[in-house]
Amino acid sequence: MSHNPRKRFGQNFLVDDQIINRIISTINPKNNEIIVEIGPGKGALTLPILEHLDHLNVIEIDRDLVSLLNSLQQDKLTIFEADALQFDFNQFPQKIRVIGNLPYNISSPLLFHLLDFREQIIDMTFMLQKEVVDRIVSTHGNKTYGRLSVMMQAFFEVESMFVVPKESFEPQPKIESAILYLKTRTEPLVKNPKPLEEIVKIAFSQRRKTLKNCLKSIINQSQTEIDLSQRAEMLSIENFITLMNDYEKQN
Ligand code: SAM
């Protein structure tokens, strides 16, 4: 069955066996694990991973690709025809591992959706735009450090594993990709993401401005020990948590 790639679903299919094998060794799937793949597409990762497992769950939004996967008659595969952004990852009987060559157009909202299920997730191995991976693993003081870095690192240990060239895909994307590994922290740096998200979003809304300027409607210098004459990118994650705690004391 042929399939024309759909841009709106971020379809860039992996066609490089070496890279596929490297991703699978990085995931290191084991039989007793519940693994959920987001966006199986035509099965580039799905089929080789199934060789290691008795069962695999996949979530695919594209009806035609769901038909294609069904036609493979893989009884070890449970196919959810669904939008991963709406998917309830709590529905499995034990903690899950999540994997996928993610549709790039929804990578940030998807990561934030998955953040809501962090307690159900052991770890996640994703292919993303290299630029997004760089932002997620970045540390304070760097230009790439921002909202995604703080929010992901507060709840996950993150690691950029390796770069994947454009030539590994069909059709070829315009940009390089990379493999990102995220492991849920057993002791998250903060319990509730919402107030942290609120502060971080405002703090980075105008990166060139000082925190004093960005945050003036919610907190002032007399209410926190964090030096608000700095810009957001200078604050470590721990500093942001202190700022959040000081902000919460006001409410
Ligand atoms: N895993 C395949 C591969 O590596 O060749 C396909 C990867 S492709 C980058 C992304 C896949 O995610 C496509 O199959 C696409 O249809 C699917 N997809 C896009 N948006 C989705 C969504 N919201 N929920 C679930 N799947 C989605």
PDB file of C-alpha atoms and ligand atoms in Angstrom:
ATOM      1  CA  MET A   1       0.000   0.000   0.000  1.00  0.00           C
ATOM      2  CA  SER A   2       1.535   3.360  -0.985  1.00  0.00           C
ATOM      3  CA  HIS A   3       1.195   6.436   1.162  1.00  0.00           C
ATOM      4  CA  ASN A   4       1.802  10.077   0.289  1.00  0.00           C
ATOM      5  CA  PRO A   5       3.512  11.812   3.220  1.00  0.00           C
ATOM      6  CA  ARG A   6       1.283  14.405   4.904  1.00  0.00           C
ATOM      7  CA  LYS A   7       3.019  17.581   5.984  1.00  0.00           C
ATOM      8  CA  ARG A   8       0.281  18.522   8.438  1.00  0.00           C
ATOM      9  CA  PHE A   9       1.029  15.338  10.386  1.00  0.00           C
ATOM     10  CA  GLY A  10       4.781  16.009  10.364  1.00  0.00           C
ATOM     11  CA  GLN A  11       5.470  12.879   8.330  1.00  0.00           C
ATOM     12  CA  ASN A  12       9.177  12.316   7.726  1.00  0.00           C
ATOM     13  CA  PHE A  13       9.690   8.570   7.636  1.00  0.00           C
ATOM     14  CA  LEU A  14      12.914   6.930   8.805  1.00  0.00           C
ATOM     15  CA  VAL A  15      14.624   5.003   6.014  1.00  0.00           C
ATOM     16  CA  ASP A  16      18.107   4.503   7.491  1.00  0.00           C
ATOM     17  CA  ASP A  17      18.607   1.014   8.976  1.00  0.00           C
ATOM     18  CA  GLN A  18      21.767   1.989  10.825  1.00  0.00           C
ATOM     19  CA  ILE A  19      20.003   4.843  12.605  1.00  0.00           C
ATOM     20  CA  ILE A  20      16.947   2.665  13.278  1.00  0.00           C
ATOM     21  CA  ASN A  21      19.181   0.035  14.937  1.00  0.00           C
ATOM     22  CA  ARG A  22      20.971   2.686  16.949  1.00  0.00           C
ATOM     23  CA  ILE A  23      17.655   4.079  18.224  1.00  0.00           C
ATOM     24  CA  ILE A  24      16.489   0.606  19.187  1.00  0.00           C
ATOM     25  CA  SER A  25      19.726  -0.125  21.086  1.00  0.00           C
ATOM     26  CA  THR A  26      19.287   3.189  22.899  1.00  0.00           C
ATOM     27  CA  ILE A  27      15.729   2.232  23.893  1.00  0.00           C
ATOM     28  CA  ASN A  28      16.808  -1.324  24.782  1.00  0.00           C
ATOM     29  CA  PRO A  29      13.222  -2.680  24.914  1.00  0.00           C
ATOM     30  CA  LYS A  30      12.479  -5.567  27.295  1.00  0.00           C
ATOM     31  CA  ASN A  31       9.631  -8.012  27.210  1.00  0.00           C
ATOM     32  CA  ASN A  32       8.089  -7.227  30.602  1.00  0.00           C
ATOM     33  CA  GLU A  33       7.806  -3.514  29.788  1.00  0.00           C
ATOM     34  CA  ILE A  34       4.764  -1.624  28.517  1.00  0.00           C
ATOM     35  CA  ILE A  35       6.027   0.416  25.602  1.00  0.00           C
ATOM     36  CA  VAL A  36       3.945   3.048  23.846  1.00  0.00           C
ATOM     37  CA  GLU A  37       5.084   4.403  20.506  1.00  0.00           C
ATOM     38  CA  ILE A  38       3.764   7.775  19.333  1.00  0.00           C
ATOM     39  CA  GLY A  39       3.400   8.073  15.546  1.00  0.00           C
ATOM     40  CA  PRO A  40       4.417   4.621  14.246  1.00  0.00           C
ATOM     41  CA  GLY A  41       3.894   5.761  10.643  1.00  0.00           C
ATOM     42  CA  LYS A  42       4.712   2.891   8.319  1.00  0.00           C
ATOM     43  CA  GLY A  43       6.416   0.969  11.112  1.00  0.00           C
ATOM     44  CA  ALA A  44      10.093   1.896  10.628  1.00  0.00           C
ATOM     45  CA  LEU A  45      10.722   1.602  14.384  1.00  0.00           C
ATOM     46  CA  THR A  46       7.644  -0.445  15.262  1.00  0.00           C
ATOM     47  CA  LEU A  47       8.484  -3.615  13.339  1.00  0.00           C
ATOM     48  CA  PRO A  48      12.105  -4.005  14.480  1.00  0.00           C
ATOM     49  CA  ILE A  49      11.087  -3.228  18.096  1.00  0.00           C
ATOM     50  CA  LEU A  50       8.368  -5.886  17.917  1.00  0.00           C
ATOM     51  CA  GLU A  51      11.127  -8.443  17.359  1.00  0.00           C
ATOM     52  CA  HIS A  52      12.167  -7.806  20.981  1.00  0.00           C
ATOM     53  CA  LEU A  53       8.674  -7.782  22.485  1.00  0.00           C
ATOM     54  CA  ASP A  54       5.496  -9.843  22.871  1.00  0.00           C
ATOM     55  CA  HIS A  55       3.407  -6.711  22.756  1.00  0.00           C
ATOM     56  CA  LEU A  56       3.625  -3.067  21.685  1.00  0.00           C
ATOM     57  CA  ASN A  57       1.128  -0.157  21.826  1.00  0.00           C
ATOM     58  CA  VAL A  58       1.128   2.491  19.126  1.00  0.00           C
ATOM     59  CA  ILE A  59      -0.803   5.750  18.725  1.00  0.00           C
ATOM     60  CA  GLU A  60      -1.342   6.978  15.167  1.00  0.00           C
ATOM     61  CA  ILE A  61      -3.563   9.849  14.031  1.00  0.00           C
ATOM     62  CA  ASP A  62      -3.486   9.178  10.274  1.00  0.00           C
ATOM     63  CA  ARG A  63      -6.306   6.839   9.319  1.00  0.00           C
ATOM     64  CA  ASP A  64      -4.494   5.628   6.190  1.00  0.00           C
ATOM     65  CA  LEU A  65      -1.415   4.669   8.182  1.00  0.00           C
ATOM     66  CA  VAL A  66      -3.625   2.881  10.705  1.00  0.00           C
ATOM     67  CA  SER A  67      -5.073   0.825   7.806  1.00  0.00           C
ATOM     68  CA  LEU A  68      -1.568   0.139   6.546  1.00  0.00           C
ATOM     69  CA  LEU A  69      -0.464  -1.042  10.002  1.00  0.00           C
ATOM     70  CA  ASN A  70      -3.611  -3.172  10.364  1.00  0.00           C
ATOM     71  CA  SER A  71      -2.878  -4.801   7.023  1.00  0.00           C
ATOM     72  CA  LEU A  72       0.426  -6.070   8.440  1.00  0.00           C
ATOM     73  CA  GLN A  73      -1.656  -8.369  10.697  1.00  0.00           C
ATOM     74  CA  GLN A  74       0.702  -8.092  13.612  1.00  0.00           C
ATOM     75  CA  ASP A  75      -1.228  -9.613  16.501  1.00  0.00           C
ATOM     76  CA  LYS A  76       1.405  -8.357  18.964  1.00  0.00           C
ATOM     77  CA  LEU A  77       0.466  -4.777  18.084  1.00  0.00           C
ATOM     78  CA  THR A  78      -2.303  -2.733  19.753  1.00  0.00           C
ATOM     79  CA  ILE A  79      -3.111   0.220  17.506  1.00  0.00           C
ATOM     80  CA  PHE A  80      -4.829   3.284  18.966  1.00  0.00           C
ATOM     81  CA  GLU A  81      -6.188   5.485  16.198  1.00  0.00           C
ATOM     82  CA  ALA A  82      -5.942   8.691  18.194  1.00  0.00           C
ATOM     83  CA  ASP A  83      -4.395  12.099  18.635  1.00  0.00           C
ATOM     84  CA  ALA A  84      -1.438  11.728  21.005  1.00  0.00           C
ATOM     85  CA  LEU A  85      -2.161  15.260  22.264  1.00  0.00           C
ATOM     86  CA  GLN A  86      -5.502  14.023  23.646  1.00  0.00           C
ATOM     87  CA  PHE A  87      -4.374  10.541  24.599  1.00  0.00           C
ATOM     88  CA  ASP A  88      -4.814   9.269  28.166  1.00  0.00           C
ATOM     89  CA  PHE A  89      -1.425   7.743  29.039  1.00  0.00           C
ATOM     90  CA  ASN A  90      -2.821   6.677  32.437  1.00  0.00           C
ATOM     91  CA  GLN A  91      -4.852   3.868  30.898  1.00  0.00           C
ATOM     92  CA  PHE A  92      -2.139   1.215  31.202  1.00  0.00           C
ATOM     93  CA  PRO A  93      -1.957  -1.181  34.165  1.00  0.00           C
ATOM     94  CA  GLN A  94       1.670  -0.382  34.982  1.00  0.00           C
ATOM     95  CA  LYS A  95       4.211   2.347  34.340  1.00  0.00           C
ATOM     96  CA  ILE A  96       5.075   2.850  30.697  1.00  0.00           C
ATOM     97  CA  ARG A  97       8.020   3.718  28.488  1.00  0.00           C
ATOM     98  CA  VAL A  98       7.201   6.137  25.668  1.00  0.00           C
ATOM     99  CA  ILE A  99       9.094   6.296  22.387  1.00  0.00           C
ATOM    100  CA  GLY A 100       8.717   7.852  18.966  1.00  0.00           C
ATOM    101  CA  ASN A 101       9.997   9.741  16.010  1.00  0.00           C
ATOM    102  CA  LEU A 102       7.727  12.640  16.887  1.00  0.00           C
ATOM    103  CA  PRO A 103       5.764  14.818  14.493  1.00  0.00           C
ATOM    104  CA  TYR A 104       7.839  17.991  14.734  1.00  0.00           C
ATOM    105  CA  ASN A 105       4.946  20.391  14.362  1.00  0.00           C
ATOM    106  CA  ILE A 106       3.495  19.356  17.733  1.00  0.00           C
ATOM    107  CA  SER A 107       6.650  18.466  19.685  1.00  0.00           C
ATOM    108  CA  SER A 108       6.377  21.147  22.404  1.00  0.00           C
ATOM    109  CA  PRO A 109       2.650  20.719  23.161  1.00  0.00           C
ATOM    110  CA  LEU A 110       3.172  16.957  23.163  1.00  0.00           C
ATOM    111  CA  LEU A 111       6.007  17.205  25.701  1.00  0.00           C
ATOM    112  CA  PHE A 112       3.792  19.382  27.905  1.00  0.00           C
ATOM    113  CA  HIS A 113       0.921  16.889  27.553  1.00  0.00           C
ATOM    114  CA  LEU A 114       3.271  14.058  28.577  1.00  0.00           C
ATOM    115  CA  LEU A 115       4.442  16.109  31.550  1.00  0.00           C
ATOM    116  CA  ASP A 116       0.927  15.665  32.985  1.00  0.00           C
ATOM    117  CA  PHE A 117       1.480  11.876  32.979  1.00  0.00           C
ATOM    118  CA  ARG A 118       5.038  11.926  34.379  1.00  0.00           C
ATOM    119  CA  GLU A 119       4.150   9.715  37.352  1.00  0.00           C
ATOM    120  CA  GLN A 120       2.967   6.986  34.971  1.00  0.00           C
ATOM    121  CA  ILE A 121       6.065   7.267  32.761  1.00  0.00           C
ATOM    122  CA  ILE A 122       9.408   5.537  33.410  1.00  0.00           C
ATOM    123  CA  ASP A 123      11.255   7.180  30.556  1.00  0.00           C
ATOM    124  CA  MET A 124      10.895   8.551  27.019  1.00  0.00           C
ATOM    125  CA  THR A 125      13.133   8.259  23.981  1.00  0.00           C
ATOM    126  CA  PHE A 126      12.237  10.663  21.202  1.00  0.00           C
ATOM    127  CA  MET A 127      13.494  11.889  17.884  1.00  0.00           C
ATOM    128  CA  LEU A 128      12.996  15.654  17.669  1.00  0.00           C
ATOM    129  CA  GLN A 129      14.438  18.590  15.790  1.00  0.00           C
ATOM    130  CA  LYS A 130      18.030  18.972  16.997  1.00  0.00           C
ATOM    131  CA  GLU A 131      17.289  22.586  17.815  1.00  0.00           C
ATOM    132  CA  VAL A 132      14.498  21.524  20.218  1.00  0.00           C
ATOM    133  CA  VAL A 133      16.711  18.851  21.818  1.00  0.00           C
ATOM    134  CA  ASP A 134      19.429  21.487  22.323  1.00  0.00           C
ATOM    135  CA  ARG A 135      16.909  23.742  24.036  1.00  0.00           C
ATOM    136  CA  ILE A 136      15.637  20.982  26.321  1.00  0.00           C
ATOM    137  CA  VAL A 137      19.101  19.972  27.581  1.00  0.00           C
ATOM    138  CA  SER A 138      20.482  23.523  27.779  1.00  0.00           C
ATOM    139  CA  THR A 139      21.718  25.019  31.065  1.00  0.00           C
ATOM    140  CA  HIS A 140      21.423  28.558  32.429  1.00  0.00           C
ATOM    141  CA  GLY A 141      23.680  31.179  30.924  1.00  0.00           C
ATOM    142  CA  ASN A 142      23.134  29.837  27.403  1.00  0.00           C
ATOM    143  CA  LYS A 143      21.088  31.375  24.597  1.00  0.00           C
ATOM    144  CA  THR A 144      19.226  28.119  24.051  1.00  0.00           C
ATOM    145  CA  TYR A 145      18.127  27.968  27.726  1.00  0.00           C
ATOM    146  CA  GLY A 146      14.431  28.725  28.127  1.00  0.00           C
ATOM    147  CA  ARG A 147      10.962  27.573  29.107  1.00  0.00           C
ATOM    148  CA  LEU A 148      11.400  24.060  27.705  1.00  0.00           C
ATOM    149  CA  SER A 149      14.748  23.540  29.483  1.00  0.00           C
ATOM    150  CA  VAL A 150      13.390  24.561  32.893  1.00  0.00           C
ATOM    151  CA  MET A 151      10.079  22.705  32.636  1.00  0.00           C
ATOM    152  CA  MET A 152      11.529  19.455  31.314  1.00  0.00           C
ATOM    153  CA  GLN A 153      14.578  19.367  33.604  1.00  0.00           C
ATOM    154  CA  ALA A 154      12.459  20.052  36.699  1.00  0.00           C
ATOM    155  CA  PHE A 155      10.715  16.711  36.146  1.00  0.00           C
ATOM    156  CA  PHE A 156      13.063  14.629  33.975  1.00  0.00           C
ATOM    157  CA  GLU A 157      16.748  13.859  33.747  1.00  0.00           C
ATOM    158  CA  VAL A 158      17.490  14.760  30.137  1.00  0.00           C
ATOM    159  CA  GLU A 159      20.219  13.691  27.755  1.00  0.00           C
ATOM    160  CA  SER A 160      20.912  14.399  24.095  1.00  0.00           C
ATOM    161  CA  MET A 161      22.001  11.033  22.704  1.00  0.00           C
ATOM    162  CA  PHE A 162      23.038  11.541  19.066  1.00  0.00           C
ATOM    163  CA  VAL A 163      22.381  13.592  15.956  1.00  0.00           C
ATOM    164  CA  VAL A 164      20.438  12.153  13.032  1.00  0.00           C
ATOM    165  CA  PRO A 165      21.174  13.596   9.574  1.00  0.00           C
ATOM    166  CA  LYS A 166      18.438  14.750   7.188  1.00  0.00           C
ATOM    167  CA  GLU A 167      19.365  11.996   4.751  1.00  0.00           C
ATOM    168  CA  SER A 168      17.987   9.380   7.164  1.00  0.00           C
ATOM    169  CA  PHE A 169      14.409  10.424   6.312  1.00  0.00           C
ATOM    170  CA  GLU A 170      12.019  10.294   3.407  1.00  0.00           C
ATOM    171  CA  PRO A 171      10.945  12.979   2.627  1.00  0.00           C
ATOM    172  CA  GLN A 172      14.000  14.807   3.946  1.00  0.00           C
ATOM    173  CA  PRO A 173      13.285  17.502   6.530  1.00  0.00           C
ATOM    174  CA  LYS A 174      15.031  20.891   6.186  1.00  0.00           C
ATOM    175  CA  ILE A 175      16.738  20.565   9.551  1.00  0.00           C
ATOM    176  CA  GLU A 176      18.829  18.105  11.531  1.00  0.00           C
ATOM    177  CA  SER A 177      17.265  15.844  14.138  1.00  0.00           C
ATOM    178  CA  ALA A 178      18.523  14.324  17.373  1.00  0.00           C
ATOM    179  CA  ILE A 179      17.587  11.624  19.830  1.00  0.00           C
ATOM    180  CA  LEU A 180      16.535  12.824  23.262  1.00  0.00           C
ATOM    181  CA  TYR A 181      16.306  10.638  26.364  1.00  0.00           C
ATOM    182  CA  LEU A 182      14.143  11.758  29.285  1.00  0.00           C
ATOM    183  CA  LYS A 183      13.946   9.793  32.528  1.00  0.00           C
ATOM    184  CA  THR A 184      11.285  10.760  35.059  1.00  0.00           C
ATOM    185  CA  ARG A 185      12.948  12.016  38.241  1.00  0.00           C
ATOM    186  CA  THR A 186      12.038   9.884  41.263  1.00  0.00           C
ATOM    187  CA  GLU A 187      12.363  13.095  43.299  1.00  0.00           C
ATOM    188  CA  PRO A 188      11.063  15.891  41.050  1.00  0.00           C
ATOM    189  CA  LEU A 189      12.619  19.284  41.823  1.00  0.00           C
ATOM    190  CA  VAL A 190       9.101  20.632  42.326  1.00  0.00           C
ATOM    191  CA  LYS A 191       5.753  18.922  42.933  1.00  0.00           C
ATOM    192  CA  ASN A 192       3.338  20.939  40.822  1.00  0.00           C
ATOM    193  CA  PRO A 193       4.280  22.168  37.338  1.00  0.00           C
ATOM    194  CA  LYS A 194       1.551  24.845  37.065  1.00  0.00           C
ATOM    195  CA  PRO A 195       2.982  27.721  39.174  1.00  0.00           C
ATOM    196  CA  LEU A 196       6.493  27.040  37.846  1.00  0.00           C
ATOM    197  CA  GLU A 197       5.154  27.090  34.297  1.00  0.00           C
ATOM    198  CA  GLU A 198       3.399  30.382  34.957  1.00  0.00           C
ATOM    199  CA  ILE A 199       6.534  32.116  36.287  1.00  0.00           C
ATOM    200  CA  VAL A 200       8.829  30.642  33.635  1.00  0.00           C
ATOM    201  CA  LYS A 201       6.503  31.630  30.812  1.00  0.00           C
ATOM    202  CA  ILE A 202       6.349  35.257  31.913  1.00  0.00           C
ATOM    203  CA  ALA A 203      10.079  35.393  32.742  1.00  0.00           C
ATOM    204  CA  PHE A 204      11.060  34.261  29.236  1.00  0.00           C
ATOM    205  CA  SER A 205       8.301  36.186  27.426  1.00  0.00           C
ATOM    206  CA  GLN A 206      10.765  39.028  26.741  1.00  0.00           C
ATOM    207  CA  ARG A 207      14.210  37.484  27.000  1.00  0.00           C
ATOM    208  CA  ARG A 208      16.112  40.762  26.642  1.00  0.00           C
ATOM    209  CA  LYS A 209      14.329  42.432  29.539  1.00  0.00           C
ATOM    210  CA  THR A 210      15.321  42.038  33.176  1.00  0.00           C
ATOM    211  CA  LEU A 211      13.225  39.831  35.437  1.00  0.00           C
ATOM    212  CA  LYS A 212      12.200  42.960  37.351  1.00  0.00           C
ATOM    213  CA  ASN A 213      10.574  44.261  34.180  1.00  0.00           C
ATOM    214  CA  CYS A 214       9.002  40.998  33.037  1.00  0.00           C
ATOM    215  CA  LEU A 215       7.636  40.018  36.443  1.00  0.00           C
ATOM    216  CA  LYS A 216       6.610  43.431  37.756  1.00  0.00           C
ATOM    217  CA  SER A 217       2.892  42.602  37.801  1.00  0.00           C
ATOM    218  CA  ILE A 218       3.418  39.500  39.970  1.00  0.00           C
ATOM    219  CA  ILE A 219       6.488  39.942  42.199  1.00  0.00           C
ATOM    220  CA  ASN A 220       8.932  42.700  43.189  1.00  0.00           C
ATOM    221  CA  GLN A 221      12.478  42.700  44.581  1.00  0.00           C
ATOM    222  CA  SER A 222      11.403  43.068  48.208  1.00  0.00           C
ATOM    223  CA  GLN A 223       9.463  39.801  47.965  1.00  0.00           C
ATOM    224  CA  THR A 224      12.325  37.554  46.798  1.00  0.00           C
ATOM    225  CA  GLU A 225      15.991  36.867  47.423  1.00  0.00           C
ATOM    226  CA  ILE A 226      16.546  36.234  43.688  1.00  0.00           C
ATOM    227  CA  ASP A 227      18.267  39.190  42.043  1.00  0.00           C
ATOM    228  CA  LEU A 228      15.659  40.523  39.634  1.00  0.00           C
ATOM    229  CA  SER A 229      18.119  42.760  37.806  1.00  0.00           C
ATOM    230  CA  GLN A 230      19.208  39.631  35.883  1.00  0.00           C
ATOM    231  CA  ARG A 231      17.640  38.274  32.740  1.00  0.00           C
ATOM    232  CA  ALA A 232      15.691  35.004  32.851  1.00  0.00           C
ATOM    233  CA  GLU A 233      18.402  32.996  31.100  1.00  0.00           C
ATOM    234  CA  MET A 234      20.806  33.621  34.028  1.00  0.00           C
ATOM    235  CA  LEU A 235      18.567  31.786  36.543  1.00  0.00           C
ATOM    236  CA  SER A 236      19.230  28.125  37.284  1.00  0.00           C
ATOM    237  CA  ILE A 237      16.278  25.793  37.693  1.00  0.00           C
ATOM    238  CA  GLU A 238      16.763  25.906  41.468  1.00  0.00           C
ATOM    239  CA  ASN A 239      16.638  29.742  41.285  1.00  0.00           C
ATOM    240  CA  PHE A 240      13.353  29.530  39.373  1.00  0.00           C
ATOM    241  CA  ILE A 241      11.953  27.234  42.053  1.00  0.00           C
ATOM    242  CA  THR A 242      12.967  29.712  44.783  1.00  0.00           C
ATOM    243  CA  LEU A 243      11.287  32.468  42.771  1.00  0.00           C
ATOM    244  CA  MET A 244       8.164  30.348  42.396  1.00  0.00           C
ATOM    245  CA  ASN A 245       8.065  29.643  46.140  1.00  0.00           C
ATOM    246  CA  ASP A 246       8.453  33.363  46.910  1.00  0.00           C
ATOM    247  CA  TYR A 247       5.701  34.135  44.414  1.00  0.00           C
ATOM    248  CA  GLU A 248       3.392  31.520  45.946  1.00  0.00           C
ATOM    249  CA  LYS A 249       3.891  33.048  49.397  1.00  0.00           C
ATOM    250  CA  GLN A 250       2.147  36.156  48.036  1.00  0.00           C
ATOM    251  CA  ASN A 251      -1.026  34.244  47.162  1.00  0.00           C
TER     252      ASN A 251
HETATM  253  N1  SAM B   1       7.695   6.403  13.236  1.00  0.00           N
HETATM  254  C1  SAM B   1       7.665   6.649  11.817  1.00  0.00           C
HETATM  255  C2  SAM B   1       9.064   6.690  11.270  1.00  0.00           C
HETATM  256  O1  SAM B   1       9.995   6.897  12.073  1.00  0.00           O
HETATM  257  O2  SAM B   1       9.236   6.524  10.062  1.00  0.00           O
HETATM  258  C3  SAM B   1       6.917   7.950  11.476  1.00  0.00           C
HETATM  259  C4  SAM B   1       7.457   9.199  12.108  1.00  0.00           C
HETATM  260  S1  SAM B   1       6.733  10.691  11.489  1.00  0.00           S
HETATM  261  C5  SAM B   1       8.002  11.874  11.896  1.00  0.00           C
HETATM  262  C6  SAM B   1       5.485  11.126  12.685  1.00  0.00           C
HETATM  263  C7  SAM B   1       4.276  10.206  12.796  1.00  0.00           C
HETATM  264  O3  SAM B   1       3.377  10.728  13.781  1.00  0.00           O
HETATM  265  C8  SAM B   1       3.466  10.063  11.522  1.00  0.00           C
HETATM  266  O4  SAM B   1       3.129   8.724  11.337  1.00  0.00           O
HETATM  267  C9  SAM B   1       2.206  10.900  11.793  1.00  0.00           C
HETATM  268  O5  SAM B   1       1.073  10.500  11.067  1.00  0.00           O
HETATM  269  C10 SAM B   1       2.038  10.708  13.278  1.00  0.00           C
HETATM  270  N2  SAM B   1       1.299  11.798  13.958  1.00  0.00           N
HETATM  271  C11 SAM B   1       1.283  13.113  13.634  1.00  0.00           C
HETATM  272  N3  SAM B   1       0.543  13.801  14.504  1.00  0.00           N
HETATM  273  C12 SAM B   1       0.092  12.902  15.425  1.00  0.00           C
HETATM  274  C13 SAM B   1      -0.733  13.007  16.575  1.00  0.00           C
HETATM  275  N4  SAM B   1      -1.225  14.171  16.973  1.00  0.00           N
HETATM  276  N5  SAM B   1      -1.009  11.876  17.276  1.00  0.00           N
HETATM  277  C14 SAM B   1      -0.506  10.667  16.869  1.00  0.00           C
HETATM  278  N6  SAM B   1       0.277  10.515  15.788  1.00  0.00           N
HETATM  279  C15 SAM B   1       0.585  11.615  15.083  1.00  0.00           C
END
